[in-house]
PDB file of C-alpha atoms and ligand atoms in Angstrom:
ATOM      1  CA  MET A   1       0.000   0.000   0.000  1.00 89.00           C
ATOM      2  CA  GLU A   2       1.714   3.155  -1.288  1.00 95.00           C
ATOM      3  CA  LEU A   3      -0.379   5.676   0.665  1.00 96.00           C
ATOM      4  CA  GLU A   4      -1.313   3.770   3.799  1.00 94.00           C
ATOM      5  CA  HIS A   5      -2.483   6.103   6.614  1.00 92.00           C
ATOM      6  CA  LYS A   6      -1.913   9.184   4.462  1.00 97.00           C
ATOM      7  CA  ASN A   7      -4.599  11.873   4.436  1.00 98.00           C
ATOM      8  CA  ILE A   8      -4.868  13.501   1.028  1.00 98.00           C
ATOM      9  CA  ILE A   9      -6.981  16.273  -0.509  1.00 98.00           C
ATOM     10  CA  ILE A  10      -7.980  15.803  -4.170  1.00 98.00           C
ATOM     11  CA  THR A  11      -9.599  18.675  -6.077  1.00 98.00           C
ATOM     12  CA  GLY A  12     -11.397  18.108  -9.343  1.00 98.00           C
ATOM     13  CA  ALA A  13     -12.452  14.785  -7.833  1.00 98.00           C
ATOM     14  CA  SER A  14     -15.935  14.717  -9.372  1.00 98.00           C
ATOM     15  CA  SER A  15     -14.672  13.667 -12.817  1.00 98.00           C
ATOM     16  CA  GLY A  16     -11.830  12.442 -15.027  1.00 98.00           C
ATOM     17  CA  ILE A  17      -8.291  12.352 -13.620  1.00 98.00           C
ATOM     18  CA  GLY A  18      -9.344  13.470 -10.128  1.00 98.00           C
ATOM     19  CA  ALA A  19     -12.008  10.766  -9.809  1.00 98.00           C
ATOM     20  CA  ALA A  20      -9.554   8.096 -11.029  1.00 98.00           C
ATOM     21  CA  ALA A  21      -6.992   9.391  -8.517  1.00 98.00           C
ATOM     22  CA  ALA A  22      -9.543   9.215  -5.695  1.00 98.00           C
ATOM     23  CA  ARG A  23     -10.225   5.539  -6.369  1.00 97.00           C
ATOM     24  CA  LEU A  24      -6.547   4.684  -6.834  1.00 97.00           C
ATOM     25  CA  PHE A  25      -5.280   6.546  -3.756  1.00 97.00           C
ATOM     26  CA  ALA A  26      -7.992   4.956  -1.600  1.00 96.00           C
ATOM     27  CA  GLN A  27      -7.091   1.504  -2.948  1.00 95.00           C
ATOM     28  CA  GLU A  28      -3.532   2.300  -1.857  1.00 96.00           C
ATOM     29  CA  GLY A  29      -4.725   2.980   1.699  1.00 95.00           C
ATOM     30  CA  ALA A  30      -5.225   6.749   1.708  1.00 97.00           C
ATOM     31  CA  ASN A  31      -7.970   8.660   3.463  1.00 97.00           C
ATOM     32  CA  VAL A  32      -9.184  11.108   0.833  1.00 98.00           C
ATOM     33  CA  VAL A  33     -10.955  14.459   1.050  1.00 98.00           C
ATOM     34  CA  LEU A  34     -12.736  14.962  -2.270  1.00 98.00           C
ATOM     35  CA  GLY A  35     -13.416  18.494  -3.530  1.00 98.00           C
ATOM     36  CA  ALA A  36     -15.275  19.900  -6.575  1.00 98.00           C
ATOM     37  CA  ARG A  37     -18.483  21.844  -7.193  1.00 98.00           C
ATOM     38  CA  ARG A  38     -20.817  18.940  -8.087  1.00 98.00           C
ATOM     39  CA  GLU A  39     -21.959  17.483  -4.803  1.00 98.00           C
ATOM     40  CA  ASN A  40     -23.880  14.501  -6.239  1.00 98.00           C
ATOM     41  CA  GLU A  41     -20.898  13.219  -8.216  1.00 98.00           C
ATOM     42  CA  LEU A  42     -18.647  13.540  -5.173  1.00 98.00           C
ATOM     43  CA  THR A  43     -21.123  11.753  -2.912  1.00 98.00           C
ATOM     44  CA  LYS A  44     -21.584   8.841  -5.332  1.00 98.00           C
ATOM     45  CA  LEU A  45     -17.831   8.449  -5.734  1.00 97.00           C
ATOM     46  CA  ALA A  46     -17.195   8.574  -1.982  1.00 97.00           C
ATOM     47  CA  GLN A  47     -19.875   5.917  -1.388  1.00 96.00           C
ATOM     48  CA  ALA A  48     -18.289   3.635  -3.990  1.00 96.00           C
ATOM     49  CA  ILE A  49     -14.811   4.138  -2.510  1.00 96.00           C
ATOM     50  CA  ASN A  50     -15.976   3.483   1.038  1.00 95.00           C
ATOM     51  CA  GLU A  51     -17.684   0.255  -0.070  1.00 92.00           C
ATOM     52  CA  GLU A  52     -14.768  -0.957  -2.225  1.00 83.00           C
ATOM     53  CA  SER A  53     -11.468  -0.084  -0.659  1.00 71.00           C
ATOM     54  CA  GLY A  54      -9.405   0.135   2.477  1.00 68.00           C
ATOM     55  CA  GLY A  55      -9.326   3.930   2.579  1.00 71.00           C
ATOM     56  CA  ARG A  56     -11.963   6.390   3.706  1.00 94.00           C
ATOM     57  CA  ALA A  57     -13.481   9.091   1.505  1.00 98.00           C
ATOM     58  CA  ILE A  58     -15.219  12.276   2.621  1.00 98.00           C
ATOM     59  CA  THR A  59     -16.462  15.122   0.456  1.00 98.00           C
ATOM     60  CA  LEU A  60     -16.824  18.871   0.417  1.00 98.00           C
ATOM     61  CA  SER A  61     -18.438  20.680  -2.484  1.00 98.00           C
ATOM     62  CA  GLY A  62     -17.197  24.142  -3.349  1.00 98.00           C
ATOM     63  CA  ASP A  63     -15.396  26.331  -5.820  1.00 98.00           C
ATOM     64  CA  VAL A  64     -11.585  26.393  -5.915  1.00 98.00           C
ATOM     65  CA  THR A  65     -11.678  30.100  -6.772  1.00 98.00           C
ATOM     66  CA  ASP A  66     -12.874  30.725  -3.194  1.00 98.00           C
ATOM     67  CA  PRO A  67      -9.896  30.845  -0.797  1.00 98.00           C
ATOM     68  CA  GLY A  68     -12.297  29.800   1.973  1.00 98.00           C
ATOM     69  CA  PHE A  69     -12.886  26.500   0.137  1.00 98.00           C
ATOM     70  CA  ALA A  70      -9.155  25.742   0.140  1.00 98.00           C
ATOM     71  CA  SER A  71      -9.034  26.348   3.909  1.00 98.00           C
ATOM     72  CA  ALA A  72     -12.204  24.330   4.509  1.00 98.00           C
ATOM     73  CA  LEU A  73     -10.739  21.271   2.731  1.00 98.00           C
ATOM     74  CA  VAL A  74      -7.664  21.452   4.957  1.00 98.00           C
ATOM     75  CA  ALA A  75      -9.792  21.918   8.092  1.00 98.00           C
ATOM     76  CA  MET A  76     -11.832  18.860   7.099  1.00 98.00           C
ATOM     77  CA  ALA A  77      -8.709  16.703   6.716  1.00 98.00           C
ATOM     78  CA  GLU A  78      -7.494  17.852  10.137  1.00 98.00           C
ATOM     79  CA  GLN A  79     -10.826  17.400  11.905  1.00 98.00           C
ATOM     80  CA  GLU A  80     -11.946  14.123  10.306  1.00 97.00           C
ATOM     81  CA  PHE A  81      -8.611  12.385   9.745  1.00 97.00           C
ATOM     82  CA  GLY A  82      -6.303  14.098  12.267  1.00 98.00           C
ATOM     83  CA  GLY A  83      -4.063  15.983   9.820  1.00 98.00           C
ATOM     84  CA  LEU A  84      -2.957  16.454   6.233  1.00 98.00           C
ATOM     85  CA  ASP A  85      -0.149  14.560   4.467  1.00 98.00           C
ATOM     86  CA  GLY A  86      -0.652  15.549   0.851  1.00 98.00           C
ATOM     87  CA  ALA A  87      -2.750  17.216  -1.820  1.00 98.00           C
ATOM     88  CA  PHE A  88      -3.476  16.610  -5.478  1.00 98.00           C
ATOM     89  CA  ASN A  89      -4.489  20.077  -6.697  1.00 98.00           C
ATOM     90  CA  ASN A  90      -6.022  18.967  -9.935  1.00 98.00           C
ATOM     91  CA  ALA A  91      -9.196  21.008 -10.663  1.00 98.00           C
ATOM     92  CA  GLY A  92      -8.904  22.865 -13.937  1.00 98.00           C
ATOM     93  CA  ILE A  93     -10.783  24.241 -16.922  1.00 98.00           C
ATOM     94  CA  VAL A  94      -9.897  24.801 -20.576  1.00 97.00           C
ATOM     95  CA  GLY A  95     -12.236  27.781 -21.010  1.00 97.00           C
ATOM     96  CA  ASP A  96     -13.366  29.060 -24.409  1.00 97.00           C
ATOM     97  CA  MET A  97     -11.119  27.901 -27.229  1.00 94.00           C
ATOM     98  CA  THR A  98     -10.652  31.134 -29.123  1.00 96.00           C
ATOM     99  CA  PRO A  99      -7.777  33.265 -30.426  1.00 96.00           C
ATOM    100  CA  ILE A 100      -6.554  36.093 -28.178  1.00 96.00           C
ATOM    101  CA  ALA A 101      -7.937  38.749 -30.539  1.00 96.00           C
ATOM    102  CA  THR A 102     -11.493  37.591 -29.892  1.00 97.00           C
ATOM    103  CA  MET A 103     -11.142  36.197 -26.373  1.00 97.00           C
ATOM    104  CA  THR A 104     -13.293  37.895 -23.760  1.00 98.00           C
ATOM    105  CA  ILE A 105     -11.710  39.336 -20.634  1.00 98.00           C
ATOM    106  CA  GLU A 106     -14.215  37.252 -18.643  1.00 98.00           C
ATOM    107  CA  ASN A 107     -12.875  34.049 -20.172  1.00 98.00           C
ATOM    108  CA  TRP A 108      -9.256  35.052 -19.534  1.00 98.00           C
ATOM    109  CA  ASN A 109     -10.049  35.943 -15.903  1.00 98.00           C
ATOM    110  CA  SER A 110     -11.997  32.785 -15.235  1.00 98.00           C
ATOM    111  CA  VAL A 111      -9.271  30.470 -16.609  1.00 98.00           C
ATOM    112  CA  VAL A 112      -6.639  32.334 -14.568  1.00 98.00           C
ATOM    113  CA  ALA A 113      -8.825  32.158 -11.444  1.00 98.00           C
ATOM    114  CA  VAL A 114      -9.499  28.405 -11.625  1.00 98.00           C
ATOM    115  CA  ASN A 115      -6.128  27.163 -12.894  1.00 98.00           C
ATOM    116  CA  LEU A 116      -3.612  29.579 -11.415  1.00 98.00           C
ATOM    117  CA  THR A 117      -4.939  31.787  -8.595  1.00 98.00           C
ATOM    118  CA  ALA A 118      -6.668  28.775  -7.033  1.00 98.00           C
ATOM    119  CA  SER A 119      -3.287  26.994  -7.001  1.00 98.00           C
ATOM    120  CA  PHE A 120      -1.953  29.822  -4.849  1.00 98.00           C
ATOM    121  CA  TYR A 121      -4.972  29.559  -2.502  1.00 98.00           C
ATOM    122  CA  ALA A 122      -4.499  25.801  -2.237  1.00 98.00           C
ATOM    123  CA  ALA A 123      -0.798  26.026  -1.421  1.00 98.00           C
ATOM    124  CA  GLN A 124      -1.328  28.819   1.077  1.00 98.00           C
ATOM    125  CA  ALA A 125      -3.928  26.753   2.953  1.00 98.00           C
ATOM    126  CA  GLN A 126      -2.068  23.429   2.730  1.00 98.00           C
ATOM    127  CA  ILE A 127       1.533  24.355   3.584  1.00 98.00           C
ATOM    128  CA  PRO A 128       0.931  25.312   7.274  1.00 98.00           C
ATOM    129  CA  SER A 129      -1.006  22.072   7.806  1.00 98.00           C
ATOM    130  CA  LEU A 130       1.774  19.969   6.247  1.00 98.00           C
ATOM    131  CA  MET A 131       4.313  21.791   8.418  1.00 98.00           C
ATOM    132  CA  LYS A 132       2.373  20.685  11.512  1.00 97.00           C
ATOM    133  CA  ARG A 133       2.856  17.066  10.352  1.00 96.00           C
ATOM    134  CA  GLY A 134       6.592  17.608   9.757  1.00 97.00           C
ATOM    135  CA  GLY A 135       6.314  17.347   5.960  1.00 98.00           C
ATOM    136  CA  GLY A 136       4.233  16.098   3.077  1.00 98.00           C
ATOM    137  CA  SER A 137       3.762  16.189  -0.669  1.00 98.00           C
ATOM    138  CA  ILE A 138       1.769  18.439  -3.008  1.00 98.00           C
ATOM    139  CA  VAL A 139       1.141  17.680  -6.673  1.00 98.00           C
ATOM    140  CA  PHE A 140      -0.397  20.177  -9.107  1.00 98.00           C
ATOM    141  CA  THR A 141      -1.900  19.118 -12.429  1.00 98.00           C
ATOM    142  CA  SER A 142      -0.364  21.239 -15.178  1.00 97.00           C
ATOM    143  CA  SER A 143      -0.476  20.162 -18.845  1.00 96.00           C
ATOM    144  CA  PHE A 144       1.541  19.421 -21.954  1.00 93.00           C
ATOM    145  CA  VAL A 145      -0.159  22.581 -23.233  1.00 93.00           C
ATOM    146  CA  GLY A 146       2.055  25.500 -22.231  1.00 89.00           C
ATOM    147  CA  SER A 147       5.145  23.299 -21.914  1.00 88.00           C
ATOM    148  CA  SER A 148       5.733  20.949 -24.843  1.00 79.00           C
ATOM    149  CA  ASN A 149       7.115  21.874 -28.232  1.00 72.00           C
ATOM    150  CA  GLY A 150       4.548  23.752 -30.237  1.00 71.00           C
ATOM    151  CA  GLY A 151       1.621  25.960 -29.291  1.00 83.00           C
ATOM    152  CA  LEU A 152      -2.004  25.033 -29.769  1.00 87.00           C
ATOM    153  CA  PRO A 153      -4.180  27.760 -31.298  1.00 91.00           C
ATOM    154  CA  GLY A 154      -7.091  28.976 -29.194  1.00 93.00           C
ATOM    155  CA  MET A 155      -5.561  27.798 -25.933  1.00 94.00           C
ATOM    156  CA  SER A 156      -3.529  30.819 -24.863  1.00 96.00           C
ATOM    157  CA  ALA A 157      -5.285  31.431 -21.530  1.00 97.00           C
ATOM    158  CA  TYR A 158      -5.028  27.758 -20.621  1.00 97.00           C
ATOM    159  CA  ALA A 159      -1.373  27.556 -21.747  1.00 96.00           C
ATOM    160  CA  ALA A 160      -0.451  30.695 -19.796  1.00 97.00           C
ATOM    161  CA  THR A 161      -1.991  29.367 -16.578  1.00 97.00           C
ATOM    162  CA  LYS A 162      -0.389  25.936 -16.866  1.00 97.00           C
ATOM    163  CA  ALA A 163       3.041  27.456 -17.617  1.00 96.00           C
ATOM    164  CA  GLY A 164       2.494  29.816 -14.667  1.00 97.00           C
ATOM    165  CA  MET A 165       1.740  26.856 -12.445  1.00 96.00           C
ATOM    166  CA  ASN A 166       5.098  25.308 -13.366  1.00 94.00           C
ATOM    167  CA  GLY A 167       6.834  28.486 -12.177  1.00 96.00           C
ATOM    168  CA  LEU A 168       4.776  28.615  -8.993  1.00 97.00           C
ATOM    169  CA  VAL A 169       5.787  25.064  -8.158  1.00 97.00           C
ATOM    170  CA  GLN A 170       9.502  25.743  -8.648  1.00 96.00           C
ATOM    171  CA  SER A 171       9.419  28.533  -6.071  1.00 97.00           C
ATOM    172  CA  LEU A 172       7.151  26.653  -3.679  1.00 98.00           C
ATOM    173  CA  ALA A 173       9.417  23.611  -3.812  1.00 98.00           C
ATOM    174  CA  SER A 174      12.501  25.641  -2.991  1.00 98.00           C
ATOM    175  CA  GLU A 175      10.734  27.546  -0.201  1.00 98.00           C
ATOM    176  CA  HIS A 176       9.683  24.392   1.637  1.00 98.00           C
ATOM    177  CA  ALA A 177      12.153  21.617   0.774  1.00 98.00           C
ATOM    178  CA  HIS A 178      14.023  22.085   4.067  1.00 97.00           C
ATOM    179  CA  GLU A 179      10.743  21.516   5.937  1.00 97.00           C
ATOM    180  CA  GLY A 180      10.191  18.127   4.340  1.00 98.00           C
ATOM    181  CA  ILE A 181       7.464  19.385   2.016  1.00 98.00           C
ATOM    182  CA  ARG A 182       7.853  18.230  -1.590  1.00 98.00           C
ATOM    183  CA  VAL A 183       6.025  20.054  -4.389  1.00 98.00           C
ATOM    184  CA  ASN A 184       5.851  18.730  -7.944  1.00 98.00           C
ATOM    185  CA  THR A 185       3.886  19.238 -11.143  1.00 98.00           C
ATOM    186  CA  LEU A 186       2.242  16.600 -13.297  1.00 98.00           C
ATOM    187  CA  LEU A 187       2.078  17.293 -17.042  1.00 97.00           C
ATOM    188  CA  PRO A 188      -0.427  14.929 -18.666  1.00 97.00           C
ATOM    189  CA  GLY A 189      -0.805  14.532 -22.377  1.00 96.00           C
ATOM    190  CA  GLY A 190      -4.276  14.263 -23.905  1.00 96.00           C
ATOM    191  CA  THR A 191      -6.445  12.229 -21.555  1.00 98.00           C
ATOM    192  CA  VAL A 192      -9.891  10.730 -22.115  1.00 98.00           C
ATOM    193  CA  THR A 193     -12.057  12.864 -19.809  1.00 98.00           C
ATOM    194  CA  PRO A 194     -14.914  15.338 -20.387  1.00 96.00           C
ATOM    195  CA  SER A 195     -12.386  18.216 -20.641  1.00 94.00           C
ATOM    196  CA  GLY A 196     -10.169  16.139 -22.911  1.00 94.00           C
ATOM    197  CA  GLY A 197     -12.882  15.699 -25.531  1.00 92.00           C
ATOM    198  CA  GLU A 198     -14.367  12.385 -24.355  1.00 96.00           C
ATOM    199  CA  GLY A 199     -17.234  11.401 -26.621  1.00 92.00           C
ATOM    200  CA  ASN A 200     -16.163  13.756 -29.430  1.00 95.00           C
ATOM    201  CA  SER A 201     -14.565  11.428 -31.980  1.00 95.00           C
ATOM    202  CA  GLU A 202     -13.197  14.280 -34.129  1.00 95.00           C
ATOM    203  CA  VAL A 203     -11.340  15.860 -31.189  1.00 93.00           C
ATOM    204  CA  MET A 204     -10.132  12.521 -29.869  1.00 95.00           C
ATOM    205  CA  THR A 205      -8.771  11.463 -33.268  1.00 96.00           C
ATOM    206  CA  PHE A 206      -6.942  14.788 -33.652  1.00 93.00           C
ATOM    207  CA  VAL A 207      -5.475  14.703 -30.123  1.00 94.00           C
ATOM    208  CA  SER A 208      -4.530  11.018 -30.368  1.00 95.00           C
ATOM    209  CA  GLY A 209      -2.620  11.790 -33.570  1.00 93.00           C
ATOM    210  CA  LEU A 210      -0.476  14.410 -31.799  1.00 91.00           C
ATOM    211  CA  HIS A 211       1.042  11.728 -29.585  1.00 93.00           C
ATOM    212  CA  PRO A 212       3.792   9.414 -30.877  1.00 93.00           C
ATOM    213  CA  ILE A 213       2.017   6.681 -28.904  1.00 94.00           C
ATOM    214  CA  LYS A 214      -1.039   7.391 -31.138  1.00 95.00           C
ATOM    215  CA  ARG A 215      -3.697   7.345 -28.491  1.00 97.00           C
ATOM    216  CA  MET A 216      -4.855   9.373 -25.524  1.00 97.00           C
ATOM    217  CA  ALA A 217      -4.197   8.368 -21.913  1.00 98.00           C
ATOM    218  CA  GLY A 218      -6.774   6.805 -19.662  1.00 98.00           C
ATOM    219  CA  PRO A 219      -7.321   8.892 -16.495  1.00 98.00           C
ATOM    220  CA  LYS A 220      -5.885   6.105 -14.340  1.00 98.00           C
ATOM    221  CA  GLU A 221      -2.588   6.203 -16.269  1.00 98.00           C
ATOM    222  CA  ILE A 222      -2.235   9.847 -15.230  1.00 98.00           C
ATOM    223  CA  ALA A 223      -3.383   9.179 -11.660  1.00 98.00           C
ATOM    224  CA  GLN A 224      -0.614   6.558 -11.318  1.00 98.00           C
ATOM    225  CA  ALA A 225       2.006   9.292 -11.772  1.00 98.00           C
ATOM    226  CA  ALA A 226       0.341  11.467  -9.124  1.00 98.00           C
ATOM    227  CA  LEU A 227       0.292   8.450  -6.803  1.00 98.00           C
ATOM    228  CA  PHE A 228       4.049   8.042  -7.205  1.00 98.00           C
ATOM    229  CA  MET A 229       4.782  11.700  -6.456  1.00 98.00           C
ATOM    230  CA  LEU A 230       2.535  11.665  -3.369  1.00 98.00           C
ATOM    231  CA  SER A 231       4.100   8.464  -2.051  1.00 98.00           C
ATOM    232  CA  ASP A 232       7.324   8.105  -0.082  1.00 97.00           C
ATOM    233  CA  ARG A 233       8.856   6.367  -3.109  1.00 98.00           C
ATOM    234  CA  ALA A 234       9.340   9.891  -4.533  1.00 98.00           C
ATOM    235  CA  SER A 235      11.155  11.027  -1.377  1.00 98.00           C
ATOM    236  CA  PHE A 236      14.007  12.767  -3.256  1.00 98.00           C
ATOM    237  CA  MET A 237      11.769  14.376  -5.859  1.00 98.00           C
ATOM    238  CA  THR A 238      10.776  18.012  -5.505  1.00 98.00           C
ATOM    239  CA  GLY A 239      10.410  20.950  -7.887  1.00 98.00           C
ATOM    240  CA  SER A 240      10.057  18.486 -10.770  1.00 97.00           C
ATOM    241  CA  ARG A 241       7.767  18.439 -13.733  1.00 96.00           C
ATOM    242  CA  MET A 242       6.690  14.874 -14.424  1.00 97.00           C
ATOM    243  CA  VAL A 243       5.765  14.533 -18.085  1.00 96.00           C
ATOM    244  CA  VAL A 244       3.252  11.749 -18.831  1.00 97.00           C
ATOM    245  CA  ASP A 245       2.379  12.614 -22.389  1.00 95.00           C
ATOM    246  CA  GLY A 246       2.778   9.578 -24.651  1.00 95.00           C
ATOM    247  CA  GLY A 247       5.919  11.128 -26.136  1.00 93.00           C
ATOM    248  CA  MET A 248       4.252  14.395 -27.173  1.00 91.00           C
ATOM    249  CA  SER A 249       7.055  16.614 -25.859  1.00 89.00           C
ATOM    250  CA  VAL A 250       9.758  14.759 -27.812  1.00 88.00           C
ATOM    251  CA  ARG A 251       7.702  14.523 -31.007  1.00 78.00           C
ATOM    252  CA  LEU A 252       9.592  15.370 -34.177  1.00 64.00           C
ATOM    253  CA  LEU A 253       6.776  14.796 -36.665  1.00 57.00           C
TER     254      LEU A 253
HETATM  255  P1  NAP B   1     -12.611  16.901 -16.110  1.00 72.69           P
HETATM  256  O1  NAP B   1     -13.010  15.479 -16.136  1.00 72.69           O
HETATM  257  O2  NAP B   1     -13.436  17.900 -16.813  1.00 72.69           O
HETATM  258  O3  NAP B   1     -12.441  17.338 -14.584  1.00 72.69           O
HETATM  259  C1  NAP B   1     -12.237  18.659 -14.191  1.00 72.69           C
HETATM  260  C2  NAP B   1     -12.473  18.701 -12.694  1.00 72.69           C
HETATM  261  O4  NAP B   1     -12.219  20.031 -12.209  1.00 72.69           O
HETATM  262  C3  NAP B   1     -13.909  18.369 -12.339  1.00 72.69           C
HETATM  263  O5  NAP B   1     -13.919  17.525 -11.209  1.00 72.69           O
HETATM  264  C4  NAP B   1     -14.522  19.713 -11.992  1.00 72.69           C
HETATM  265  O6  NAP B   1     -15.508  19.539 -11.007  1.00 72.69           O
HETATM  266  C5  NAP B   1     -13.314  20.430 -11.400  1.00 72.69           C
HETATM  267  N1  NAP B   1     -13.469  21.878 -11.447  1.00 72.69           N
HETATM  268  C6  NAP B   1     -13.499  22.689 -12.537  1.00 72.69           C
HETATM  269  N2  NAP B   1     -13.698  23.964 -12.176  1.00 72.69           N
HETATM  270  C7  NAP B   1     -13.798  23.952 -10.818  1.00 72.69           C
HETATM  271  C8  NAP B   1     -14.014  24.973  -9.856  1.00 72.69           C
HETATM  272  N3  NAP B   1     -14.167  26.271 -10.199  1.00 72.69           N
HETATM  273  N4  NAP B   1     -14.061  24.626  -8.546  1.00 72.69           N
HETATM  274  C9  NAP B   1     -13.920  23.332  -8.170  1.00 72.69           C
HETATM  275  N5  NAP B   1     -13.691  22.340  -9.045  1.00 72.69           N
HETATM  276  C10 NAP B   1     -13.647  22.653 -10.344  1.00 72.69           C
HETATM  277  O7  NAP B   1     -11.146  17.073 -16.698  1.00 72.69           O
HETATM  278  P2  NAP B   1      -9.750  16.362 -16.422  1.00 72.69           P
HETATM  279  O8  NAP B   1      -9.166  16.140 -17.751  1.00 72.69           O
HETATM  280  O9  NAP B   1      -9.873  15.241 -15.461  1.00 72.69           O
HETATM  281  O10 NAP B   1      -8.955  17.577 -15.767  1.00 72.69           O
HETATM  282  C11 NAP B   1      -8.195  17.454 -14.574  1.00 72.69           C
HETATM  283  C12 NAP B   1      -6.941  18.292 -14.723  1.00 72.69           C
HETATM  284  O11 NAP B   1      -6.111  17.723 -15.741  1.00 72.69           O
HETATM  285  C13 NAP B   1      -7.190  19.737 -15.129  1.00 72.69           C
HETATM  286  O12 NAP B   1      -6.365  20.592 -14.381  1.00 72.69           O
HETATM  287  C14 NAP B   1      -6.788  19.766 -16.594  1.00 72.69           C
HETATM  288  O13 NAP B   1      -6.368  21.032 -17.017  1.00 72.69           O
HETATM  289  C15 NAP B   1      -5.654  18.756 -16.586  1.00 72.69           C
HETATM  290  N6  NAP B   1      -5.285  18.185 -17.889  1.00 72.69           N
HETATM  291  C16 NAP B   1      -6.202  17.492 -18.618  1.00 72.69           C
HETATM  292  C17 NAP B   1      -5.815  16.960 -19.849  1.00 72.69           C
HETATM  293  C18 NAP B   1      -6.786  16.184 -20.703  1.00 72.69           C
HETATM  294  O14 NAP B   1      -6.476  15.960 -21.898  1.00 72.69           O
HETATM  295  N7  NAP B   1      -7.911  15.736 -20.180  1.00 72.69           N
HETATM  296  C19 NAP B   1      -4.502  17.123 -20.315  1.00 72.69           C
HETATM  297  C20 NAP B   1      -3.604  17.823 -19.526  1.00 72.69           C
HETATM  298  C21 NAP B   1      -4.012  18.341 -18.311  1.00 72.69           C
HETATM  299  P3  NAP B   1     -16.916  20.310 -10.925  1.00 72.69           P
HETATM  300  O15 NAP B   1     -17.353  20.608 -12.322  1.00 72.69           O
HETATM  301  O16 NAP B   1     -17.791  19.340 -10.196  1.00 72.69           O
HETATM  302  O17 NAP B   1     -16.620  21.540 -10.120  1.00 72.69           O
END
């Protein structure tokens, strides 16, 4: 059991990569605090986890753009499980896919709020709690978009926030390494989830073709990488960007 007795917050747990991570971490012994806006999805997932696996799942619905939600997730881990050992800050949105010239300010602001400013809120709430435990691990979900070779048209707000997250993590990691807190970023390639175009065969064929491996990832394949970084097996890993992108970033053709 890779995460036995570890108490871990997962945001974006109502769907896709976050939901797969919730199941996987619980199977590996973690107690998980599941956060997202859709309460019904969270409740159903927590019930399934509590019936299936050795871990315990509890839920809190809310919006990651509210700093109070970040604090409430931490308070829940402390009150219900006795402390916090890690977080998978994974909630994210693509926003409107449109060129900068026609992008609304509202879209820009909302993508920045969910993907980047919320990462700051999460870290600010989580770090003091991890310090009380004498250390821990935080993983943020970034993306191949904003990091790999080649830009994708219409995704500038998303790319900017994911690249910004990589910078945030570098500083966070160096600020807290001496306190035993490791901070890393996960860079998935195209993954079969609602945000990744699940159910839209045209999008999925296009995105699959971008990867040398010629398919998209399953959400569990991405969750496995987050599991590693949250576990003690990654004890010497901090400030890293783990690329899990089917070869996208080394693509020549
Ligand atoms: P998904 O299935 O659409 O899940 C997105 C999750 O984020 C949902 O649980 C959603 O929950 C939550 N969320 C969105 N806005 C939120 C908000 N304001 N407050 C709280 N929760 C919010 O997509 P996914 O692919 O699993 O995405 C997970 C992460 O992977 C994202 O950061 C995404 O950018 C990243 N990523 C995805 C891909 C891909 O191809 N799929 C590739 C690279 C990176 P609610 O709607 O219930 O709030």
